[in-house]
CSV table of C-alpha atoms in Angstrom, one decimal:
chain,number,residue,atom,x,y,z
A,1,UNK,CA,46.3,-16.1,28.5
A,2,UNK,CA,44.9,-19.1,29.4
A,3,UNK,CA,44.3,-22.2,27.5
A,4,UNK,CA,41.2,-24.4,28.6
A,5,UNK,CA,41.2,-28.4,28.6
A,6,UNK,CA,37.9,-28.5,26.5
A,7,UNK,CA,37.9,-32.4,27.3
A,8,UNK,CA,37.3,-31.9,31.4
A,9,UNK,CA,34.6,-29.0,30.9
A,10,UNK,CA,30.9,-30.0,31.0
A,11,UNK,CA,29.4,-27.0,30.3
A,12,UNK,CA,30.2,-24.2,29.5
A,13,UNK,CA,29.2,-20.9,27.7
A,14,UNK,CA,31.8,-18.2,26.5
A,15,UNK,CA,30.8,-14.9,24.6
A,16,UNK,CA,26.9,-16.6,24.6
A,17,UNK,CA,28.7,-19.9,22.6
A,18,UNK,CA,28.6,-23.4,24.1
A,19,UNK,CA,32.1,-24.7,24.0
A,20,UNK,CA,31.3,-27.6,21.6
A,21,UNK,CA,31.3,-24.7,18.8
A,22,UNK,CA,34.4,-23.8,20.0
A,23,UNK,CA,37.8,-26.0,18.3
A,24,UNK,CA,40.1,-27.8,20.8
A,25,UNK,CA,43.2,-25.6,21.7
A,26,UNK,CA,41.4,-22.6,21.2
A,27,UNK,CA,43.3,-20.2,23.4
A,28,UNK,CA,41.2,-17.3,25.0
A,29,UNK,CA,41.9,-13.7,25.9
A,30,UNK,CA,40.7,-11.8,28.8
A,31,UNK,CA,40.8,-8.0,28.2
A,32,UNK,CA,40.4,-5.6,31.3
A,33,UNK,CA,37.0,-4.1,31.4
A,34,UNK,CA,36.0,-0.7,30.3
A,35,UNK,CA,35.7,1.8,32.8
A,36,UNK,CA,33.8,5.1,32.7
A,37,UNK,CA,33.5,8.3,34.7
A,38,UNK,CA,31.8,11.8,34.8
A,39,UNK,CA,33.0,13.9,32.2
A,40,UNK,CA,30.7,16.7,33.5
A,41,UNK,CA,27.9,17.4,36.1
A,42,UNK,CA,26.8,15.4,39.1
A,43,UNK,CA,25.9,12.3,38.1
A,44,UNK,CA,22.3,13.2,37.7
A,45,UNK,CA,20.1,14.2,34.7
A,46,UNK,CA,22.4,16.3,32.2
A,47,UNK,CA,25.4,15.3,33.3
A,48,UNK,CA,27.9,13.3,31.0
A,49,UNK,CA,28.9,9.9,31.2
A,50,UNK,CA,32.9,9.0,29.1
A,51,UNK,CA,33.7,5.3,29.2
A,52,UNK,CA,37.2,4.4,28.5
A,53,UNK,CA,36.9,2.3,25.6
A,54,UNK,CA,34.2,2.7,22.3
A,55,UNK,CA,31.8,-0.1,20.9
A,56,UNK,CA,30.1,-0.6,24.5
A,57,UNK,CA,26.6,-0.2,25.6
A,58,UNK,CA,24.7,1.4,28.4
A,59,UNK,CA,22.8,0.1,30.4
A,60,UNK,CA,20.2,1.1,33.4
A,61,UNK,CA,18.8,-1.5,36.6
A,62,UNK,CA,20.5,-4.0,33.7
A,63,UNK,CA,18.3,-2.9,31.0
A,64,UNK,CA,20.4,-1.6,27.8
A,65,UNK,CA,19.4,1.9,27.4
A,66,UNK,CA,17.9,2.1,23.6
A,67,UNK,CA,20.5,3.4,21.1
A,68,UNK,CA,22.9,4.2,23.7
A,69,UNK,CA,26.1,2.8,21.9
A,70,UNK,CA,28.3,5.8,21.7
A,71,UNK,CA,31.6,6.4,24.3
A,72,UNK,CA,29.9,9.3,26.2
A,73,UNK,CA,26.1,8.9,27.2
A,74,UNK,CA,24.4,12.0,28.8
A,75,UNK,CA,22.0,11.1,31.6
A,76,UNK,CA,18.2,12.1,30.9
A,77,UNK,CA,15.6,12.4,33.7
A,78,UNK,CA,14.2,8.9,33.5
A,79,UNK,CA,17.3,7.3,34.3
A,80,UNK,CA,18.2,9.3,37.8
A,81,UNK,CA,18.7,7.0,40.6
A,82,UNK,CA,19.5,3.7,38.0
A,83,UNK,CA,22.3,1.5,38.2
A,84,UNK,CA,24.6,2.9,35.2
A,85,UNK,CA,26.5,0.5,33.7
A,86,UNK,CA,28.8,0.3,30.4
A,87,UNK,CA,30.2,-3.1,28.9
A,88,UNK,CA,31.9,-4.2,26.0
A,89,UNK,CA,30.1,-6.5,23.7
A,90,UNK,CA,31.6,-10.0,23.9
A,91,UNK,CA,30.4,-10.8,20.3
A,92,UNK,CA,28.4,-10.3,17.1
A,93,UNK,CA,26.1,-12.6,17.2
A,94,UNK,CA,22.9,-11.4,15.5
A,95,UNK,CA,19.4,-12.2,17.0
A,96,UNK,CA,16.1,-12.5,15.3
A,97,UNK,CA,12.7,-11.7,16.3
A,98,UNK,CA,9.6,-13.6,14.7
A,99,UNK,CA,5.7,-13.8,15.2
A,100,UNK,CA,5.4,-17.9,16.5
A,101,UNK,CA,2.0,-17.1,17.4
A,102,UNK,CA,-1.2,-15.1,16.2
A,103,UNK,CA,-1.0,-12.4,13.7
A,104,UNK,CA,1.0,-9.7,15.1
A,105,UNK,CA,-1.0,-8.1,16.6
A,106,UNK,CA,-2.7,-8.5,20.3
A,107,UNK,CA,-2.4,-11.8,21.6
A,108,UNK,CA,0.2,-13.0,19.7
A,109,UNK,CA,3.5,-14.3,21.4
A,110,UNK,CA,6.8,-12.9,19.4
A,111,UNK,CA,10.1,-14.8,20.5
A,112,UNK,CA,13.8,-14.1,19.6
A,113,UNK,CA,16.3,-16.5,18.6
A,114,UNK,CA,18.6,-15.9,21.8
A,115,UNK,CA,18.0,-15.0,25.3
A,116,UNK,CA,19.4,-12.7,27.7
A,117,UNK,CA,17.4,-9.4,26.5
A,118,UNK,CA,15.0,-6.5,26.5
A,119,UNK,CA,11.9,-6.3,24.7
A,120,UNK,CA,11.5,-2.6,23.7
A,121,UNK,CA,8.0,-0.9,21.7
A,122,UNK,CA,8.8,2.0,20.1
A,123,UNK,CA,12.4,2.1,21.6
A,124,UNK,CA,11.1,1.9,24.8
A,125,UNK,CA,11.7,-0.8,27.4
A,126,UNK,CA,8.4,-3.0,27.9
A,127,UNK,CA,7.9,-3.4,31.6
A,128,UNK,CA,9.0,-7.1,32.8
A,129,UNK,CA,9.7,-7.9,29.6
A,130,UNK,CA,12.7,-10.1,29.5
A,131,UNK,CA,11.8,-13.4,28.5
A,132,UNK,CA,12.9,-15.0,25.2
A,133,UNK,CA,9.4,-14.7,24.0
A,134,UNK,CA,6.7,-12.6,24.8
A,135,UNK,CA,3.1,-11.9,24.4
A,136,UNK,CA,1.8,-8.5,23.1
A,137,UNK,CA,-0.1,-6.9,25.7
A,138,UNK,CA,-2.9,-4.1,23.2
A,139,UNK,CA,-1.4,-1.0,24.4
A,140,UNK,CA,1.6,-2.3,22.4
A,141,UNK,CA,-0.3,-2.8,18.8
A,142,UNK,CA,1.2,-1.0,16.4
A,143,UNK,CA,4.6,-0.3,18.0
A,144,UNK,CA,7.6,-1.2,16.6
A,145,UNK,CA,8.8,-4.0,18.7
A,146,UNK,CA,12.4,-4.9,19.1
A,147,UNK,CA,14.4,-7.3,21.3
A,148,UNK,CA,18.5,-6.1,22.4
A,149,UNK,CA,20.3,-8.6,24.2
A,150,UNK,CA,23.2,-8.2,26.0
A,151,UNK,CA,25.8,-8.2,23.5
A,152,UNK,CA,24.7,-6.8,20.0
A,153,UNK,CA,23.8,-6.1,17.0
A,154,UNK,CA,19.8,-5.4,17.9
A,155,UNK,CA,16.8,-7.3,16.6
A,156,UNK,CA,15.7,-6.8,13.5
A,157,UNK,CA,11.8,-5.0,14.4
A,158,UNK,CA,8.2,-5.8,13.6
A,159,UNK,CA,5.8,-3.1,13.3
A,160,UNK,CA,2.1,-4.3,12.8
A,161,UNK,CA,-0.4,-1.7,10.6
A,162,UNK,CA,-3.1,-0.1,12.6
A,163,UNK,CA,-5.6,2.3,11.7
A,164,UNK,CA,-3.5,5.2,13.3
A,165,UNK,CA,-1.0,4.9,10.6
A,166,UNK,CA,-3.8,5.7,7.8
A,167,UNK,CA,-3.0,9.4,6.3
A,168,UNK,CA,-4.6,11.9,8.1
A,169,UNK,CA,-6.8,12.5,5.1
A,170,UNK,CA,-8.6,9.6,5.8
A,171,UNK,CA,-9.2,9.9,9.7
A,172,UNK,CA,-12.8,10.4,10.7
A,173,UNK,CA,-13.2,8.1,13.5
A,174,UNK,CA,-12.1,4.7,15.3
A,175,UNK,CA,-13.9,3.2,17.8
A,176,UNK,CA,-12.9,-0.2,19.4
A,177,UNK,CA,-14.2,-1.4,22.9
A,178,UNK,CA,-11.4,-3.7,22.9
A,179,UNK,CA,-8.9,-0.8,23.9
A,180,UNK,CA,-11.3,0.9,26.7
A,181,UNK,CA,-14.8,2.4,27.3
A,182,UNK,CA,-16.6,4.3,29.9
A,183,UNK,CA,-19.0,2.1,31.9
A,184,UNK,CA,-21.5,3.5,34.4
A,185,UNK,CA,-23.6,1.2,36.6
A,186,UNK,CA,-25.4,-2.1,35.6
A,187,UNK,CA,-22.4,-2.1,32.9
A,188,UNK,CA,-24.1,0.5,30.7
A,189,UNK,CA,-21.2,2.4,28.6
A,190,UNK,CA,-21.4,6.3,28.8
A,191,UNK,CA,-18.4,6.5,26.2
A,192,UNK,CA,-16.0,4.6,23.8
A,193,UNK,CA,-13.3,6.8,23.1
A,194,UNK,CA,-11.9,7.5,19.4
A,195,UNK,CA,-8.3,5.8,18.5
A,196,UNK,CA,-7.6,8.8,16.6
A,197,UNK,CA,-8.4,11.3,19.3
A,198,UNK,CA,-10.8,13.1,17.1
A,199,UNK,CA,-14.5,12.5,18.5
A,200,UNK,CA,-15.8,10.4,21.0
A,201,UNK,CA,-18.8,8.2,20.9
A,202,UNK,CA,-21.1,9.4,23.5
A,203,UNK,CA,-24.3,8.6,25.3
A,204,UNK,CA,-25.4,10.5,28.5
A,205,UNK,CA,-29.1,9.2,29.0
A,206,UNK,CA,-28.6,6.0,31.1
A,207,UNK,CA,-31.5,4.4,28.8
A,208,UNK,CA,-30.2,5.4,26.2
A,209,UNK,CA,-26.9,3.3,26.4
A,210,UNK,CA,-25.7,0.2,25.0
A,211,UNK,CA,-23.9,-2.3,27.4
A,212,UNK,CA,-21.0,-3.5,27.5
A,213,UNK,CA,-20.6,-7.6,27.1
A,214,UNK,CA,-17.8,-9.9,27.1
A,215,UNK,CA,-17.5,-12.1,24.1
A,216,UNK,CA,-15.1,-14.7,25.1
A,217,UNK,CA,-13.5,-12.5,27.2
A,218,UNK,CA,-13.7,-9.6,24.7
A,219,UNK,CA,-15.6,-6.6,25.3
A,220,UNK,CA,-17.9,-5.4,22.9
A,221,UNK,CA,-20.7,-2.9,22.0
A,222,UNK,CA,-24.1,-4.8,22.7
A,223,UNK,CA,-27.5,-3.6,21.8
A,224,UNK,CA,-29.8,-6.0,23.2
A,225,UNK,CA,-33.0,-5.2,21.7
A,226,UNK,CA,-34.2,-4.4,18.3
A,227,UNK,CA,-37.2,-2.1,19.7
A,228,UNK,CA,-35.3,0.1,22.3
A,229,UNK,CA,-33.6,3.5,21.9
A,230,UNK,CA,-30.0,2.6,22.4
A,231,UNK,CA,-27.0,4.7,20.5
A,232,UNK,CA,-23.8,6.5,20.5
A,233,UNK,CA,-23.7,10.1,19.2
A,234,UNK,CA,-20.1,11.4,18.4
A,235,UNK,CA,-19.3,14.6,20.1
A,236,UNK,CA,-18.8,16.7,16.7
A,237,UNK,CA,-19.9,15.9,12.9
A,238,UNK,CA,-17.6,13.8,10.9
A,239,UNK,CA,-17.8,12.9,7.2
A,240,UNK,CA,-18.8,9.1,7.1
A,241,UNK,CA,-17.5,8.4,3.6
A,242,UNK,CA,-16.6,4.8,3.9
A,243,UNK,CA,-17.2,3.2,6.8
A,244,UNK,CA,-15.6,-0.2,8.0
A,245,UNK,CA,-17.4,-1.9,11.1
A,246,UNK,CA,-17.0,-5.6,12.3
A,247,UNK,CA,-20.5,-6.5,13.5
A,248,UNK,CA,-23.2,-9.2,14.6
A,249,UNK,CA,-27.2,-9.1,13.7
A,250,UNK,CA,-28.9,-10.5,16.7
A,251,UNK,CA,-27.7,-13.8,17.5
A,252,UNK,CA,-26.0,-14.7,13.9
A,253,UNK,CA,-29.0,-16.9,12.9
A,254,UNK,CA,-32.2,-14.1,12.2
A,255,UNK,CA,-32.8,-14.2,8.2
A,256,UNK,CA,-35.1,-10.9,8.7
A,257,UNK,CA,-35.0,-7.9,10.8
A,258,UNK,CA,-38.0,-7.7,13.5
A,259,UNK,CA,-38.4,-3.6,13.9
A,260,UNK,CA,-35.8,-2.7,11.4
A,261,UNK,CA,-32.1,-2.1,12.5
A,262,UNK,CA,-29.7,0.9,11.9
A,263,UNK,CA,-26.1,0.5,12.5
A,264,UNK,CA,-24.9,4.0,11.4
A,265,UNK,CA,-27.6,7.0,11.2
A,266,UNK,CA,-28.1,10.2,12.0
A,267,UNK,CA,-31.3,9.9,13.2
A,268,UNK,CA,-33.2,10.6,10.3
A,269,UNK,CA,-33.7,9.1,6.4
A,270,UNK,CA,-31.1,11.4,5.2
A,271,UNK,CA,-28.3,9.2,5.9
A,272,UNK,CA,-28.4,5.7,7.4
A,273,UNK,CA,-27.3,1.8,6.9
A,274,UNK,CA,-29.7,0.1,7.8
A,275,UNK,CA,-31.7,-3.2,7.2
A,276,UNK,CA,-35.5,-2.6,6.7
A,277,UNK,CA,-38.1,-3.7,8.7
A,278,UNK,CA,-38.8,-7.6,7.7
A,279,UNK,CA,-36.4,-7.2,5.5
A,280,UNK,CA,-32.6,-9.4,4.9
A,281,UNK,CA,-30.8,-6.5,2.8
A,282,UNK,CA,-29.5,-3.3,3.4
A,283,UNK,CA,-31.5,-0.1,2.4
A,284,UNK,CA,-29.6,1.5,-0.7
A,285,UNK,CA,-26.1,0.1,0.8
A,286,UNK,CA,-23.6,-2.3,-1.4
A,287,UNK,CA,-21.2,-3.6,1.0
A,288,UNK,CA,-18.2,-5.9,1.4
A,289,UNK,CA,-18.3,-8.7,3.6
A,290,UNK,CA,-15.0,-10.5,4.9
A,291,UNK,CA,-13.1,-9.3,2.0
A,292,UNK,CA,-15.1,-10.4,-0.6
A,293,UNK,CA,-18.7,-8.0,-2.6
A,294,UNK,CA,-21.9,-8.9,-0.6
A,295,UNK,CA,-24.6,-6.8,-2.9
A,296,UNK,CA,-27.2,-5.5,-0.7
A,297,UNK,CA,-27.5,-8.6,1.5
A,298,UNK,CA,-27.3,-8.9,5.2
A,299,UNK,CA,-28.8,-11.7,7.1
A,300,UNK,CA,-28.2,-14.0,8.6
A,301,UNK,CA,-25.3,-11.9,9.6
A,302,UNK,CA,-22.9,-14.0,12.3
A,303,UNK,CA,-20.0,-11.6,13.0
A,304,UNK,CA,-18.3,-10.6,10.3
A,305,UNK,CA,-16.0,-7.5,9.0
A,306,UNK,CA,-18.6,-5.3,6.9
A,307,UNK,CA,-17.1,-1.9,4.9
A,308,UNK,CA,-19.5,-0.1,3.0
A,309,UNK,CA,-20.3,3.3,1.5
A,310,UNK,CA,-23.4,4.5,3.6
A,311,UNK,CA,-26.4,5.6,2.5
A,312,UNK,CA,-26.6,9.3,2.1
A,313,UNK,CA,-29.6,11.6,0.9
A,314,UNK,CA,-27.2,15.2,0.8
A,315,UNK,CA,-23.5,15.9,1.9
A,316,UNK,CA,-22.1,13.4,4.1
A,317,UNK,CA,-20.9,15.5,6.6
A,318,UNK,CA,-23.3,15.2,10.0
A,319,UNK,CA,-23.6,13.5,13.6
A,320,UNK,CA,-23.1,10.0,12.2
A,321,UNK,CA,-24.2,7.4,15.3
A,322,UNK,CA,-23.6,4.0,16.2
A,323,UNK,CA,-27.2,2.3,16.6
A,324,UNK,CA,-29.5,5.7,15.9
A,325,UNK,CA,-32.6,5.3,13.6
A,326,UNK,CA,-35.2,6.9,11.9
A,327,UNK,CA,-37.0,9.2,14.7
A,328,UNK,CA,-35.4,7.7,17.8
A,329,UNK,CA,-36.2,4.2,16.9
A,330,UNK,CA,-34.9,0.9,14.8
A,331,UNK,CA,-31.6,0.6,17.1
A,332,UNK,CA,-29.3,-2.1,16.1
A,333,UNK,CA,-29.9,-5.4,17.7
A,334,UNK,CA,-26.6,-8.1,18.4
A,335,UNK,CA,-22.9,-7.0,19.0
A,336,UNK,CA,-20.1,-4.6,17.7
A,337,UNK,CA,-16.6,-5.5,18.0
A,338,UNK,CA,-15.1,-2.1,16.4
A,339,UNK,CA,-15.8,0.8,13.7
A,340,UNK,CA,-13.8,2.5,11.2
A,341,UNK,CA,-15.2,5.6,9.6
A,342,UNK,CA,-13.1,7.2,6.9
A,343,UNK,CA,-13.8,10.6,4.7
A,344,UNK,CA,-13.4,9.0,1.6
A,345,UNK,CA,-13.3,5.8,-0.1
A,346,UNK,CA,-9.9,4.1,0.3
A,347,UNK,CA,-7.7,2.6,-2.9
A,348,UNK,CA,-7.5,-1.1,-2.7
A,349,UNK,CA,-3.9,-1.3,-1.0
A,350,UNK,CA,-5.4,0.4,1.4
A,351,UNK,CA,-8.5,-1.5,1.6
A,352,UNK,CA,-6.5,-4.4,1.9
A,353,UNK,CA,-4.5,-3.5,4.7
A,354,UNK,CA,-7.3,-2.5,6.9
A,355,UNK,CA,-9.3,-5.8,6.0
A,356,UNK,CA,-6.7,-7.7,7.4
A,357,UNK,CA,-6.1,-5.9,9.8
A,358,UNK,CA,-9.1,-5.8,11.2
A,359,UNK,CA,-9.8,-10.0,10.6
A,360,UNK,CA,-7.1,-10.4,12.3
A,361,UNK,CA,-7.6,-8.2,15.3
A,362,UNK,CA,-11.1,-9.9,15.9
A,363,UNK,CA,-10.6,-13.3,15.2
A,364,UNK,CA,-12.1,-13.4,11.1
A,365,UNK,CA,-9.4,-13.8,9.0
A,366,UNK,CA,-10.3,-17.7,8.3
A,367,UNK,CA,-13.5,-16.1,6.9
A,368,UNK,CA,-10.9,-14.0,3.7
A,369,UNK,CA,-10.7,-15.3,0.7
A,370,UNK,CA,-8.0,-18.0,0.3
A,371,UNK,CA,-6.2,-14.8,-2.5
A,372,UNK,CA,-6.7,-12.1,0.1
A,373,UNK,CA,-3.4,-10.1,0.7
A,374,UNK,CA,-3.3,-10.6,4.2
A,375,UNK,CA,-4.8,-14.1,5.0
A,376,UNK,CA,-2.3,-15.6,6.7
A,377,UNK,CA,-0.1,-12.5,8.2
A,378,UNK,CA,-1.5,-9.4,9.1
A,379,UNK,CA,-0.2,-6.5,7.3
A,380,UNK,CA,3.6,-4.4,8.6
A,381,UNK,CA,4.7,-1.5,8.6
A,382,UNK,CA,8.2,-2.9,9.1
């Protein structure tokens, strides 16, 4: 037992406390620390690991091992050649995760209430992330993001939406430069893959291809001019029942089309959405824009998220394109940030939940309405 002078100590932190919350007197108790052993195998993967006391923690390199909490721990692969540890927890202090910055998603810094952790996605340990706060790097959206610190209990976690976790039933396509294309020389793209893993966008003709373009450091889809042959084909047919697509005509200011413009087609007049020729409205389309009903009209069109039931002339299923008009011609002219095709018209929950997800991905959820669901936060799965 020893009893501590609180009056002579400057600093001082016990059990993560600064001796200020501690009372005068207060007598402390050292207990010996656990210890643990092989119960069985080697020490490498499958072998089991008994500490001597429960209510510990594992840990690997320093890192807690996610939900390793129990008395015996059995090694898996990952963790051969780590630094196994197993310690008590000095106390329950709880620790909370928030969003201080951005919307959850990319970008946006989380912090926790205390130091001395791990950030984990999806129960896994984030590389070098150990800070109090950090920012989410994309490969992380939509993971469930936690925080454990050295003595428990665990975060509470943040899970953003994304348009992964729509039902399957939904899932045609989703295509977002942000998170990766295929460049080939001059910065042409060849290929922006689909999110969902379903069908590619595709273009093998070199001048046939958009280019890539940074947007404030963002990439993008840009199709530079109105009276080239520039477009993405998918690599099978999908049903492009309701499409979302957050978009730019030209450079935000045109208030008609020169040649026309087609941002979805298949080529043909069966099915398109497209703006006419010397024309500021869609052809047959009535769309959202930003949350809100935007009729037929289009331009000026500054970026903006657009979702919209496409113009079809038959069934719905067929090689829907990014950028492909009427007999090779009437390409889209300005930039696309990303493109959300769906096989049927969503209900508005779910409408909801993709429009703000989307603003807030790509910087337009100012541009909601002030009694849109998800103005201010972007919508959670936790």
């Amino acid at each position: 037992m020893i009893e501590l002078d609180f009056a002579e100590i400057r600093a001082l932190r016990i059990a993560g406390r600064d001796v200020a919350e501690l009372r005068r007197g207060a007598v402390l108790m050292w207990a010996k620390p656990p210890e643990f052993s092989l119960a069985s195998g080697s020490g490498y993967a499958g072998s089991v690991y008994a500490a001597s006391q429960p209510g510990g923690q594992w840990f690997a390199d320093g890192v807690p091992i996610f939900g390793a909490t129990a008395q015996t721990w059995i090694m898996a692969d990952a963790y051969e050649g780590a630094a196994i540890q197993y310690d008590l927890a000095l106390s329950q202090q709880s620790v909370e995760i928030s969003i201080t910055s951005g919307a959850g998603f990319a970008g946006s810094v989380y912090s926790a209430s205390r130091g001395g952790g791990q950030w984990y996605a999806d129960g896994l340990p984030i590389p070098g992330a150990r800070g109090q706060t950090y920012t989410l790097a994309i490969q992380y959206e939509g993971a469930a993001i936690s925080y454990i610190t050295f003595t428990p209990p665990r975060s509470n976690v943040i899970q953003m939406m994304m348009p992964t976790d729509l039902p399957t039933a939904l899932k045609e396509g989703w295509w977002d430069p942000k998170r990766g294309v295929q460049v080939t020389a001059g910065d042409a793209i060849s290929a922006v893959p689909d999110g969902f893993e379903l069908r590619d966008l595709v273009q093998g003709t070199a001048a046939n291809q958009p280019m890539r373009k940074l947007v404030g450091n963002v990439p993008v889809i840009s199709f530079p001019v109105d009276t080239g042959i520039t477009y993405f084909s998918p690599t099978s047919a999908l049903r492009a029942a309701y499409v979302f697509a957050v978009a730019q005509y030209g450079t935000g200011l045109e208030s008609l089309t020169g040649n026309g413009a087609t941002l979805l087609g298949d080529g043909t007049n069966q099915r398109r959405m497209r703006i006419p020729a010397g024309s500021a409205a869609w052809q047959g389309v009535s769309e959202r824009r930003n949350g809100v009903p935007a009729s037929t009209a289009a331009l000026p069109m500054p970026k903006a998220l657009l979702s919209a039931v496409p113009f079809a002339n038959g069934d719905r299923l067929a090689l829907w394109s990014l950028g492909w008009g009427q007999g090779n011609n009437w390409s889209w002219l300005g930039d696309v940030y990303e493109v959300l095709a769906l096989a049927s018209e969503p209900d508005d929950a779910t409408r909801l939940m993709i429009e703000g997800c989307l603003a807030h991905r790509n910087g337009l959820a100012a541009q909601l309405p002030a009694d849109h669901r998800y103005k201010t936060l972007g919508p959670r799965i936790l």
